[in-house]
Structure formats: C-alpha cells, structure tokens
Tab-separated table of N, CA, C and O in Angstrom:
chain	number	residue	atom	x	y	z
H	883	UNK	N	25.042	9.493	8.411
H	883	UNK	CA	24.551	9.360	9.772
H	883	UNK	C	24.160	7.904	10.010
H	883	UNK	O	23.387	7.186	9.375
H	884	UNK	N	24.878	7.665	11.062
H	884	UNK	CA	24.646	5.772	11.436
H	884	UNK	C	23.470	5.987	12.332
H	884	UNK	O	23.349	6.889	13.160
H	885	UNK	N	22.223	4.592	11.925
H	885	UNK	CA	21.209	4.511	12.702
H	885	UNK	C	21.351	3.459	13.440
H	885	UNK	O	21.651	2.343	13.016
H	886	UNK	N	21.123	3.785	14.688
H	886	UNK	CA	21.527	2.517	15.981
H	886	UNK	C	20.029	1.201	16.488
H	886	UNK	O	20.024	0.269	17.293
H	887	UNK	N	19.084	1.685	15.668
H	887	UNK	CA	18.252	1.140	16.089
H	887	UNK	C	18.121	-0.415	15.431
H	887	UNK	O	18.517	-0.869	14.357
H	888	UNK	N	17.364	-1.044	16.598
H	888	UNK	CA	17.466	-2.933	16.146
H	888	UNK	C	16.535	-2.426	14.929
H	888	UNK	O	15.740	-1.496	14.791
H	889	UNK	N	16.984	-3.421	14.155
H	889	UNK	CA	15.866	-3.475	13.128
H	889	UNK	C	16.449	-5.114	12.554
H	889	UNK	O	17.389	-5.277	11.776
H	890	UNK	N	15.711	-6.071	13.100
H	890	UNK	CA	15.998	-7.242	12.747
H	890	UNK	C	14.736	-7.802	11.976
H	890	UNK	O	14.467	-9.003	11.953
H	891	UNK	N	14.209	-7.117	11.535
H	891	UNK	CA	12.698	-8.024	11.120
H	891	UNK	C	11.659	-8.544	12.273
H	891	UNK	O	11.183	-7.725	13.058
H	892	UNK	N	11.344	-9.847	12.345
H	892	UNK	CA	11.184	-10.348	13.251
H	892	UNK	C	9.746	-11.047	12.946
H	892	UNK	O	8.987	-10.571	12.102
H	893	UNK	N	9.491	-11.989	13.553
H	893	UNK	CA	8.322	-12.717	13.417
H	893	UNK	C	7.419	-12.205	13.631
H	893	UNK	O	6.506	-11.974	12.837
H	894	UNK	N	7.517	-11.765	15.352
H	894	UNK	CA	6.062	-11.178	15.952
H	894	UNK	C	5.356	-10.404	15.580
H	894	UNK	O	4.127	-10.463	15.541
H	895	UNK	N	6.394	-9.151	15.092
H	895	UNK	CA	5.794	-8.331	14.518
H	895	UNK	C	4.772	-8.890	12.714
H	895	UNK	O	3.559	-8.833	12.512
H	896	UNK	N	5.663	-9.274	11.944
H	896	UNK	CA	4.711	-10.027	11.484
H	896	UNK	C	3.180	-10.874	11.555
H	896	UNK	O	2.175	-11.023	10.859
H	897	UNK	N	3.599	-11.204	12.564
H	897	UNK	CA	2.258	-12.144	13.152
H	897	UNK	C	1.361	-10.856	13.720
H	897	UNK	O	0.455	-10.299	13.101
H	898	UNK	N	1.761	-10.584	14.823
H	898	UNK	CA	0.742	-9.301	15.345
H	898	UNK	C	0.126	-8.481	13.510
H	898	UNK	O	-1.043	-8.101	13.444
H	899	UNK	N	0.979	-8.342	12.348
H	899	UNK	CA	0.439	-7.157	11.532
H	899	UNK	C	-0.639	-8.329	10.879
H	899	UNK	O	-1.719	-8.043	10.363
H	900	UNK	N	-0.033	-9.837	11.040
H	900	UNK	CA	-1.153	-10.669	10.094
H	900	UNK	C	-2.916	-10.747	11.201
H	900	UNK	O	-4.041	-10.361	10.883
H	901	UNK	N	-2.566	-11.213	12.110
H	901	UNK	CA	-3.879	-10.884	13.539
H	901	UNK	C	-4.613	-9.414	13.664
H	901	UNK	O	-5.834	-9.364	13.815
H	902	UNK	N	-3.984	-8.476	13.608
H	902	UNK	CA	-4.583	-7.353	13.758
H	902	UNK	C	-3.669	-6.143	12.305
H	902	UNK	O	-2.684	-5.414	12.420
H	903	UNK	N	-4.676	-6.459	10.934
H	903	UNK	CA	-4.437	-5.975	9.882
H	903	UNK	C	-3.888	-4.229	9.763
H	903	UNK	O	-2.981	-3.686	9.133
H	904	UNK	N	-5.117	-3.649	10.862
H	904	UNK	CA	-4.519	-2.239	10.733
H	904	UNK	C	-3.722	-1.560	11.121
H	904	UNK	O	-3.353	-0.543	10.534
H	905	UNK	N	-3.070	-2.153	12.693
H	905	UNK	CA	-2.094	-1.995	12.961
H	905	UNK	C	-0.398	-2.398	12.352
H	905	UNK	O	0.618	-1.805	12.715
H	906	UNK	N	-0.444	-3.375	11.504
H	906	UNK	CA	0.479	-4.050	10.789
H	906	UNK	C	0.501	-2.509	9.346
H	906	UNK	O	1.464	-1.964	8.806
H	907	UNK	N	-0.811	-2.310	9.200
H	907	UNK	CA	-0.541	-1.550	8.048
H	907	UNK	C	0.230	0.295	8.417
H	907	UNK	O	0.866	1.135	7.781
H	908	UNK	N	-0.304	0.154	9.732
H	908	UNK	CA	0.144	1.408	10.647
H	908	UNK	C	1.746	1.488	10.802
H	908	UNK	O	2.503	2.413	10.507
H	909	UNK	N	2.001	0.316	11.319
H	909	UNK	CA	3.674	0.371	11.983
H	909	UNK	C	4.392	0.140	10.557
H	909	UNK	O	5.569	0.490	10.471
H	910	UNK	N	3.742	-0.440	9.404
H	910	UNK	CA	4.420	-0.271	7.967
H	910	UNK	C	4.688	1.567	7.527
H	910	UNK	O	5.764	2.134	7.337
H	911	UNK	N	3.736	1.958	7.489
H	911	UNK	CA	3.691	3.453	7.491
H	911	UNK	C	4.886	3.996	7.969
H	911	UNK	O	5.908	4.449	7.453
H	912	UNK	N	4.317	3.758	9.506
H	912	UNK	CA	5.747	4.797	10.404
H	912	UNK	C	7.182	4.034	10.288
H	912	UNK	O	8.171	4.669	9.923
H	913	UNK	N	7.239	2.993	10.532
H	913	UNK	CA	8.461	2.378	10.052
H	913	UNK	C	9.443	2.031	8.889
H	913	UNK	O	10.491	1.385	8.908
H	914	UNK	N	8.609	2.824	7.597
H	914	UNK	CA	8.966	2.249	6.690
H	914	UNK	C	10.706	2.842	6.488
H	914	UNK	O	11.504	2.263	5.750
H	915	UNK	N	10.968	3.794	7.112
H	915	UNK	CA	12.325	4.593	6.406
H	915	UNK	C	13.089	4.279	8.350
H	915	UNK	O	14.310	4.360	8.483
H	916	UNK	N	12.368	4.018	9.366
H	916	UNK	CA	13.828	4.041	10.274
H	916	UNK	C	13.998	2.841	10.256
H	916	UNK	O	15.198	2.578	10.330
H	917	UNK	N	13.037	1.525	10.158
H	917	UNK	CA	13.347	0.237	10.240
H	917	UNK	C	12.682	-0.387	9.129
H	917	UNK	O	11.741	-1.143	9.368
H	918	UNK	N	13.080	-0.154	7.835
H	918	UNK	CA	12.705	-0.791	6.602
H	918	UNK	C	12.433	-2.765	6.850
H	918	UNK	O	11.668	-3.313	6.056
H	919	UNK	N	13.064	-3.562	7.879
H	919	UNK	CA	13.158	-4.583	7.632
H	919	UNK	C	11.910	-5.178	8.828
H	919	UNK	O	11.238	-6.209	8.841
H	920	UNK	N	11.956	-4.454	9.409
H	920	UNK	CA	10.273	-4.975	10.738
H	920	UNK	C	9.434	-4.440	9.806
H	920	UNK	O	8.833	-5.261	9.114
H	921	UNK	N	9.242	-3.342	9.612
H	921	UNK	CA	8.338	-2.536	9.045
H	921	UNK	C	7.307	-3.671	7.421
H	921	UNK	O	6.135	-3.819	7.075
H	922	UNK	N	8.646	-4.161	6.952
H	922	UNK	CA	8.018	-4.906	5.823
H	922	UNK	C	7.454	-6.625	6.745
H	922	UNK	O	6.623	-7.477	6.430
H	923	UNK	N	8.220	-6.517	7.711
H	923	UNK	CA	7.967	-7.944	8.266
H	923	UNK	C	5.930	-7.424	8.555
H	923	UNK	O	4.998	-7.997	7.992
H	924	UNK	N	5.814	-6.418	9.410
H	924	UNK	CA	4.562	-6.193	9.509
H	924	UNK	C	3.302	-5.818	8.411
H	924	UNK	O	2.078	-5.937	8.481
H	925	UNK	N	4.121	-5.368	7.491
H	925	UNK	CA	3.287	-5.048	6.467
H	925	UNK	C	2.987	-6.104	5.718
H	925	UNK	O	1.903	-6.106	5.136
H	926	UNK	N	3.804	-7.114	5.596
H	926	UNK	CA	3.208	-8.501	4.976
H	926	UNK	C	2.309	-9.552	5.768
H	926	UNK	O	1.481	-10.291	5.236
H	927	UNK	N	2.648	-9.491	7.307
H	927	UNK	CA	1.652	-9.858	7.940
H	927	UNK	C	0.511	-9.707	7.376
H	927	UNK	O	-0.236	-10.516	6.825
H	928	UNK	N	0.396	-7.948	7.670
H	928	UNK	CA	-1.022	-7.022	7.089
H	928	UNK	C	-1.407	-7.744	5.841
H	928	UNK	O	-2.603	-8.035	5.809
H	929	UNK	N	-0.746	-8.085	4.868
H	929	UNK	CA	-1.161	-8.522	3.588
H	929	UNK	C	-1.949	-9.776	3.151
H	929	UNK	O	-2.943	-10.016	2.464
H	930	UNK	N	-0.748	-10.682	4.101
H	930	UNK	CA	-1.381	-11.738	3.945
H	930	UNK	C	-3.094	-12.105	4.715
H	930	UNK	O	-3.998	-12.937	4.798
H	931	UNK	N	-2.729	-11.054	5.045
H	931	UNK	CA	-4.397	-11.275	6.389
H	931	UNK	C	-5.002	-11.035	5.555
H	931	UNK	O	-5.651	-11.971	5.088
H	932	UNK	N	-5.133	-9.688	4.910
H	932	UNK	CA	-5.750	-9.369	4.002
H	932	UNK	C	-6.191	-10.574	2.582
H	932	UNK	O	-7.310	-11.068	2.452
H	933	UNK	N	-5.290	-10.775	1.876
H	933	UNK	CA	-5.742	-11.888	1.137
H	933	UNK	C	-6.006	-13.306	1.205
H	933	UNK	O	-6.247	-14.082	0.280
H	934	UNK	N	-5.900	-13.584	2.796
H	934	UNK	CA	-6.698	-14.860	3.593
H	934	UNK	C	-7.933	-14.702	3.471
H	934	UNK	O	-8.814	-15.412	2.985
H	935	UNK	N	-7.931	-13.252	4.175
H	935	UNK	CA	-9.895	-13.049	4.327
H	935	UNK	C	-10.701	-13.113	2.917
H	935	UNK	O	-11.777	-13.666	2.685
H	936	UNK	N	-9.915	-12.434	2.113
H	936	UNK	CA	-10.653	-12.059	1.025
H	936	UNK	C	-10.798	-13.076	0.319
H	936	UNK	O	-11.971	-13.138	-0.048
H	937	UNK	N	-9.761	-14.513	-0.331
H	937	UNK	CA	-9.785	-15.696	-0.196
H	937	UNK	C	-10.860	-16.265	0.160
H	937	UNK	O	-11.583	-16.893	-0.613
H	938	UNK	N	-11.151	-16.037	1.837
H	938	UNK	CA	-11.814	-17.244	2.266
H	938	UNK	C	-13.474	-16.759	2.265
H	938	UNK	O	-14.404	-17.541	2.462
H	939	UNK	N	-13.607	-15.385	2.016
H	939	UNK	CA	-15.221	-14.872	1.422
H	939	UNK	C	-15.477	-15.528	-0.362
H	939	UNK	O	-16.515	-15.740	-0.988
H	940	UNK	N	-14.331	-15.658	-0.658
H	940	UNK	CA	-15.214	-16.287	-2.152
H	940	UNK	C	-15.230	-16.969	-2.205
H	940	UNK	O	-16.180	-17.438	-2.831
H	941	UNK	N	-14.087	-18.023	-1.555
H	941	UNK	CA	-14.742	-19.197	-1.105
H	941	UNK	C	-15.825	-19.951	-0.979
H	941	UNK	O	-16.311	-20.840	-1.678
H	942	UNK	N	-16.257	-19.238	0.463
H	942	UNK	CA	-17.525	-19.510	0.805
H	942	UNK	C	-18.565	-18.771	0.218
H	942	UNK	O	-19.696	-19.015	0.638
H	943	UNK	N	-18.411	-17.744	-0.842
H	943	UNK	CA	-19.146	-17.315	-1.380
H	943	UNK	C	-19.795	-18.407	-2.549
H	943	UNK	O	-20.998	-18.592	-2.732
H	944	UNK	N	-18.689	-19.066	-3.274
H	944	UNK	CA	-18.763	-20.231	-3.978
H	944	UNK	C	-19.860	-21.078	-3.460
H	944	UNK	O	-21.030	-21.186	-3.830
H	945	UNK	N	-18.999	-21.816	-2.239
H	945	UNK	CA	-19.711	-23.108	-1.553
H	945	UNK	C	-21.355	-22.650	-1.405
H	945	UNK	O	-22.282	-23.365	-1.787
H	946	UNK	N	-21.484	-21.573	-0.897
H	946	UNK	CA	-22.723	-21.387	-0.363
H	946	UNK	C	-23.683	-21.102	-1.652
H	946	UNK	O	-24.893	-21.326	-1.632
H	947	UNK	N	-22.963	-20.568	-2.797
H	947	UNK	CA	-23.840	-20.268	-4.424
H	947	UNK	C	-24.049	-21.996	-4.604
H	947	UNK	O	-25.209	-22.386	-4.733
H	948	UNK	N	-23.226	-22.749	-4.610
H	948	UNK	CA	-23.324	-23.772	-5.471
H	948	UNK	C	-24.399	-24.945	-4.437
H	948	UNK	O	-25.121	-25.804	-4.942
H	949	UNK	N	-24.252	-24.684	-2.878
H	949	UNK	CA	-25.614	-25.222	-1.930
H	949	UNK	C	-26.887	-24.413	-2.298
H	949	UNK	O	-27.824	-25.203	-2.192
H	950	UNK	N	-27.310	-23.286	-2.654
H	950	UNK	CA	-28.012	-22.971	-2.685
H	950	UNK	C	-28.502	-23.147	-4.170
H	950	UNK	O	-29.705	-23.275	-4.393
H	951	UNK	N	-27.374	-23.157	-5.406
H	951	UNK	CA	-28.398	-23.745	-6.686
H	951	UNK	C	-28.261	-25.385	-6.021
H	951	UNK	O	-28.857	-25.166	-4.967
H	952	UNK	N	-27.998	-26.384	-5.968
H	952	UNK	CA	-28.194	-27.808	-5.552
H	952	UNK	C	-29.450	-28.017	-4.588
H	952	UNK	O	-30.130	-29.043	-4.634
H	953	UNK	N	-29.674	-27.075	-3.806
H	953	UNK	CA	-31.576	-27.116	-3.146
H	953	UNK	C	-32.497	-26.139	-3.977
H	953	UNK	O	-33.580	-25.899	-3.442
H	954	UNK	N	-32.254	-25.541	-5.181
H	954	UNK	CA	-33.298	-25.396	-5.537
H	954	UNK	C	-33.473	-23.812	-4.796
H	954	UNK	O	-34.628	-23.446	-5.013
H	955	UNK	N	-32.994	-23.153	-4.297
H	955	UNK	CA	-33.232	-21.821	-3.912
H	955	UNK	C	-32.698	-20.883	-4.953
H	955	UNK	O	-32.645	-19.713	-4.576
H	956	UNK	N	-32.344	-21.093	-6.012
H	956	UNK	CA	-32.184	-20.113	-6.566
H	956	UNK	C	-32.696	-20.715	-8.682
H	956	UNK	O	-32.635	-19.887	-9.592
C-alpha cells in the first residue's frame, strides 16, 4: 500500500518541537509510522530543547556554587 502523504522532514517542524518541547514530543508519537521523516525532524527539536535546558541549569548551577563559595556563603 503506497502512502501519498508529504513527508519531507522539514525545519519548522523541528524548530516548533525545539520551542515548544511537548508538542515536538507529541507529533513524534503520532507521526512516528505515517511520516517517519517530520516526525524525527520534531522529535529532535524536542531533544535538543531538552538537553539545552538541562545543560544550561548546571551550568548555572556551577556558576552560581562557585559565586557563592568565592563570597563566603557557603
């Protein structure tokens, strides 16, 4: 059975799953078997958002441990 639907990947969708994580992880879900190739475009969005944020909390989890032993608050 031939499936007619676009399935080109695509940026936006990417971008929209990296901006708004749960929806990227949503349209990965439902998309994963009629449009395998958007579907992953959004789900890596989702991902990378995901390990930006999480990234940029230890980060600043760091910066802010290592200001706070350098004044003496801890």
């Amino acid at each position: 059975m031939e499936n007619n639907t676009n399935d080109n990947g695509g940026f936006l969708w990417g971008l929209l799953g990296c901006c708004i994580p749960i929806v990227g992880l949503i349209l990965f879900l439902v998309w994963k078997d009629q449009k395998p190739k958007t579907a992953k475009a959004a789900g890596i969005g989702a991902l990378v958002s995901v390990i930006l944020l999480v990234a940029y909390y230890i980060v600043m989890f760091v910066i802010l441990g290592a200001a706070g032993i350098a004044s003496g608050a801890f």
